[in-house]
Short mmCIF file of C-alpha atoms in Angstrom, two decimals:
data_model
loop_
_atom_site.label_atom_id
_atom_site.label_comp_id
_atom_site.label_asym_id
_atom_site.label_seq_id
_atom_site.Cartn_x
_atom_site.Cartn_y
_atom_site.Cartn_z
CA ASP A 1 0.00 0.00 0.00
CA GLN A 2 1.56 3.25 -1.17
CA GLN A 3 1.65 5.68 1.75
CA VAL A 4 3.22 8.48 -0.29
CA LYS A 5 1.83 9.25 -3.72
CA GLN A 6 2.97 11.42 -6.56
CA ASN A 7 0.11 11.27 -9.01
CA SER A 8 1.82 13.14 -11.84
CA PRO A 9 4.49 10.99 -13.45
CA SER A 10 5.71 13.89 -15.58
CA LEU A 11 5.58 17.65 -15.87
CA SER A 12 6.87 20.06 -18.54
CA VAL A 13 7.47 23.74 -17.82
CA GLN A 14 8.94 26.61 -19.78
CA GLU A 15 12.23 28.02 -18.54
CA GLY A 16 11.65 30.96 -16.19
CA ARG A 17 8.16 29.84 -15.17
CA ILE A 18 7.12 28.16 -11.92
CA SER A 19 7.26 24.37 -11.51
CA ILE A 20 4.85 22.89 -8.98
CA LEU A 21 5.31 19.28 -7.97
CA ASN A 22 2.72 17.66 -5.77
CA CYS A 23 2.76 14.87 -3.22
CA ASP A 24 0.00 13.30 -1.12
CA TYR A 25 0.32 11.01 1.86
CA THR A 26 -2.05 8.82 3.82
CA ASN A 27 -0.32 8.25 7.15
CA SER A 28 -1.28 10.98 9.62
CA MET A 29 1.70 10.01 11.78
CA PHE A 30 4.15 11.36 9.20
CA ASP A 31 5.79 14.45 10.62
CA TYR A 32 8.88 15.01 8.51
CA PHE A 33 9.02 15.37 4.75
CA LEU A 34 11.76 15.71 2.19
CA TRP A 35 12.22 16.26 -1.50
CA TYR A 36 14.98 14.56 -3.44
CA LYS A 37 16.14 15.22 -6.98
CA LYS A 38 17.53 12.46 -9.16
CA TYR A 39 19.48 12.62 -12.40
CA PRO A 40 19.80 9.49 -14.59
CA ALA A 41 22.40 6.98 -13.39
CA GLU A 42 22.90 8.89 -10.13
CA GLY A 43 21.49 8.44 -6.66
CA PRO A 44 18.87 10.85 -5.30
CA THR A 45 20.20 14.14 -3.96
CA PHE A 46 18.59 15.86 -0.98
CA LEU A 47 16.89 19.11 -1.93
CA ILE A 48 14.77 20.47 0.90
CA SER A 49 12.89 19.28 3.98
CA ILE A 50 10.02 20.39 6.17
CA SER A 51 8.87 19.44 9.63
CA SER A 52 5.18 19.22 10.46
CA ILE A 53 5.49 22.13 12.86
CA LYS A 54 5.91 24.37 9.82
CA ASP A 55 3.79 24.93 6.77
CA LYS A 56 6.47 26.44 4.57
CA ASN A 57 10.21 26.16 4.11
CA GLU A 58 12.21 28.10 1.57
CA ASP A 59 15.71 27.64 0.19
CA GLY A 60 16.63 29.87 -2.71
CA ARG A 61 14.49 29.00 -5.71
CA PHE A 62 12.90 26.04 -3.89
CA THR A 63 9.95 26.29 -1.52
CA VAL A 64 8.10 23.41 0.07
CA PHE A 65 4.55 23.88 1.33
CA LEU A 66 2.86 21.51 3.75
CA ASN A 67 -0.91 21.26 4.25
CA LYS A 68 -1.37 18.82 7.12
CA SER A 69 -5.13 18.82 7.06
CA ALA A 70 -5.12 17.81 3.41
CA LYS A 71 -2.10 15.52 3.85
CA HIS A 72 -0.51 17.27 0.92
CA LEU A 73 2.82 18.85 0.20
CA SER A 74 4.16 20.62 -2.82
CA LEU A 75 7.50 21.79 -4.13
CA HIS A 76 7.68 25.08 -5.98
CA ILE A 77 10.65 25.94 -8.15
CA VAL A 78 10.84 29.57 -9.24
CA PRO A 79 12.21 30.40 -11.73
CA SER A 80 12.63 27.02 -13.36
CA GLN A 81 15.91 26.37 -15.15
CA PRO A 82 16.87 23.68 -17.69
CA GLY A 83 19.25 22.18 -15.11
CA ASP A 84 16.25 21.47 -12.91
CA SER A 85 15.16 18.76 -15.35
CA ALA A 86 15.26 15.58 -13.28
CA VAL A 87 13.03 13.16 -11.40
CA TYR A 88 11.77 14.53 -8.10
CA PHE A 89 10.83 12.24 -5.22
CA CYS A 90 9.00 13.22 -2.09
CA ALA A 91 9.56 11.18 1.05
CA ALA A 92 7.95 11.09 4.48
CA SER A 93 8.84 9.74 7.89
CA ALA A 94 6.88 9.08 11.08
CA THR A 95 9.67 8.33 13.49
CA GLY A 96 13.28 7.40 13.25
CA ASN A 97 15.03 6.99 9.99
CA GLN A 98 12.61 4.96 7.90
CA PHE A 99 11.44 7.06 4.99
CA TYR A 100 8.64 6.25 2.56
CA PHE A 101 9.14 7.51 -0.97
CA GLY A 102 6.70 8.43 -3.70
CA THR A 103 7.06 7.11 -7.23
CA GLY A 104 8.59 10.31 -8.55
CA THR A 105 7.68 13.07 -11.00
CA SER A 106 9.86 13.65 -14.04
CA LEU A 107 10.28 17.38 -14.59
CA THR A 108 11.35 18.74 -17.96
CA VAL A 109 12.21 22.43 -18.17
CA ILE A 110 12.05 23.58 -21.76
CA PRO A 111 14.58 26.27 -22.75
CA GLY B 1 35.21 14.90 -0.36
CA ALA B 2 34.20 11.51 -1.68
CA GLY B 3 30.52 10.66 -1.66
CA VAL B 4 28.84 7.31 -1.15
CA SER B 5 30.17 4.73 -3.57
CA GLN B 6 28.65 1.42 -4.57
CA SER B 7 30.00 -1.55 -6.45
CA PRO B 8 29.43 -3.10 -8.80
CA ARG B 9 27.41 -0.52 -10.70
CA TYR B 10 25.77 -3.24 -12.77
CA LYS B 11 25.30 -6.92 -12.04
CA VAL B 12 23.71 -9.60 -14.17
CA ALA B 13 22.94 -12.81 -12.33
CA LYS B 14 21.36 -16.08 -13.33
CA ARG B 15 18.34 -17.10 -11.33
CA GLY B 16 19.47 -19.01 -8.27
CA GLN B 17 22.88 -17.34 -8.09
CA ASP B 18 24.05 -15.52 -4.94
CA VAL B 19 25.11 -11.87 -5.25
CA ALA B 20 26.90 -9.42 -2.95
CA LEU B 21 26.54 -5.67 -3.31
CA ARG B 22 28.96 -3.32 -1.62
CA CYS B 23 28.46 0.14 -0.18
CA ASP B 24 31.20 2.52 0.95
CA PRO B 25 29.54 5.30 2.94
CA ILE B 26 30.92 8.78 3.47
CA SER B 27 33.75 8.58 5.98
CA GLY B 28 32.54 9.19 9.51
CA HIS B 29 28.88 8.69 8.74
CA VAL B 30 27.19 6.81 11.53
CA SER B 31 24.03 5.68 9.79
CA LEU B 32 23.74 3.53 6.69
CA PHE B 33 20.62 2.57 4.77
CA TRP B 34 19.78 0.17 1.98
CA TYR B 35 16.87 0.74 -0.40
CA GLN B 36 15.44 -1.23 -3.30
CA GLN B 37 14.08 0.71 -6.27
CA ALA B 38 12.05 -1.23 -8.80
CA LEU B 39 11.52 0.18 -12.27
CA GLY B 40 9.12 3.13 -12.20
CA GLN B 41 8.92 3.14 -8.42
CA GLY B 42 10.44 5.14 -5.62
CA PRO B 43 13.11 3.73 -3.33
CA GLU B 44 11.78 1.28 -0.73
CA PHE B 45 13.48 0.91 2.63
CA LEU B 46 15.24 -2.38 3.25
CA THR B 47 17.41 -1.98 6.34
CA TYR B 48 19.25 0.49 8.55
CA PHE B 49 22.52 0.39 10.49
CA GLN B 50 23.82 2.65 13.18
CA ASN B 51 27.54 1.96 13.23
CA GLU B 52 27.78 -1.85 13.15
CA ALA B 53 24.38 -2.45 14.70
CA GLN B 54 21.52 -3.36 12.40
CA LEU B 55 18.68 -1.49 14.09
CA ASP B 56 15.92 -2.10 11.58
CA LYS B 57 15.62 -4.84 8.99
CA SER B 58 11.87 -4.71 8.63
CA GLY B 59 12.05 -3.92 4.92
CA LEU B 60 14.03 -6.97 3.84
CA PRO B 61 11.60 -8.85 1.59
CA SER B 62 12.65 -12.36 2.50
CA ASP B 63 15.24 -14.36 4.39
CA ARG B 64 17.22 -14.56 1.17
CA PHE B 65 18.29 -10.97 1.84
CA PHE B 66 21.02 -10.33 4.36
CA ALA B 67 22.98 -7.17 5.17
CA GLU B 68 26.01 -6.59 7.33
CA ARG B 69 28.28 -3.77 8.39
CA PRO B 70 30.80 -5.55 10.62
CA GLU B 71 33.18 -2.66 11.32
CA GLY B 72 30.69 0.17 11.16
CA SER B 73 31.84 1.47 7.79
CA VAL B 74 31.54 -0.62 4.60
CA SER B 75 28.32 -2.56 4.22
CA THR B 76 27.40 -5.54 2.09
CA LEU B 77 23.93 -6.53 0.97
CA LYS B 78 23.78 -10.19 0.06
CA ILE B 79 20.98 -11.82 -1.87
CA GLN B 80 20.92 -15.59 -1.94
CA ARG B 81 19.28 -17.71 -4.62
CA THR B 82 18.29 -14.66 -6.66
CA GLN B 83 14.88 -14.55 -8.30
CA GLN B 84 13.69 -12.48 -11.24
CA GLU B 85 11.63 -10.28 -8.92
CA ASP B 86 14.89 -9.21 -7.23
CA SER B 87 15.80 -7.24 -10.36
CA ALA B 88 15.99 -3.61 -9.26
CA VAL B 89 18.39 -0.80 -8.44
CA TYR B 90 19.80 -1.19 -4.93
CA LEU B 91 20.61 2.16 -3.36
CA CYS B 92 22.78 2.76 -0.36
CA ALA B 93 22.65 5.98 1.67
CA SER B 94 24.56 7.25 4.66
CA SER B 95 24.00 10.04 7.13
CA LEU B 96 26.29 11.69 9.62
CA ASP B 97 23.95 11.79 12.54
CA GLY B 98 23.12 8.66 14.47
CA GLY B 99 19.94 10.27 15.65
CA ASP B 100 16.70 10.91 13.84
CA ARG B 101 16.30 12.62 10.53
CA GLY B 102 19.86 13.17 9.44
CA THR B 103 20.11 14.06 5.76
CA GLN B 104 20.74 10.91 3.78
CA TYR B 105 23.35 10.98 1.03
CA PHE B 106 22.78 8.39 -1.66
CA GLY B 107 25.20 6.42 -3.75
CA PRO B 108 24.65 5.87 -7.49
CA GLY B 109 23.12 2.46 -6.93
CA THR B 110 23.77 -1.05 -8.20
CA ARG B 111 21.49 -2.14 -11.01
CA LEU B 112 20.79 -5.86 -10.60
CA LEU B 113 19.28 -7.88 -13.41
CA VAL B 114 18.33 -11.47 -12.68
CA LEU B 115 17.81 -13.60 -15.78
#
């Protein structure tokens, strides 16, 4: 049973515009969330995280929003750049170090 | 500095063969994780070490899977009597902090194909 879902397998965005990647989860015990970025033939790279005590965390062009009541988080990339083209995974944790990953969204930023 | 490395990068095994996958974590990292990523899926947790202690192996799919980290650094994931459903990318990650929620740094993975 998939506890973390990314319902959009792919997304295309024009360079300079906003990319919005979405993630839904089912386990109300999840209290820590991360986004990872993955290029082909490489391992995932940590991008940004958010704790459930916050509803927003920002790092440069990347902002993660958390809506606990809707069990939904999103990653906003503004402005999008061609180098952002990659697969993005969201992950969630309830306690400890076990993280549950979504299936990923492949982002293509068109120059 | 050097990141997490994994070897081999690719492995083709015949069904029934035993395989061993190696992970070299970032030097000094306390925690080490193994994940299995099937095609089109996200990584799925297999097991977790803090130093040499295997604290969680709840994700190992069967008793054919075994992981060790005897000296608290390099780890080996062993799969005995491989089956076709074991075909996946096996990712290793390490984190500095032995406590909760340390950022995990991933290796490039070992792509295993069982024929």
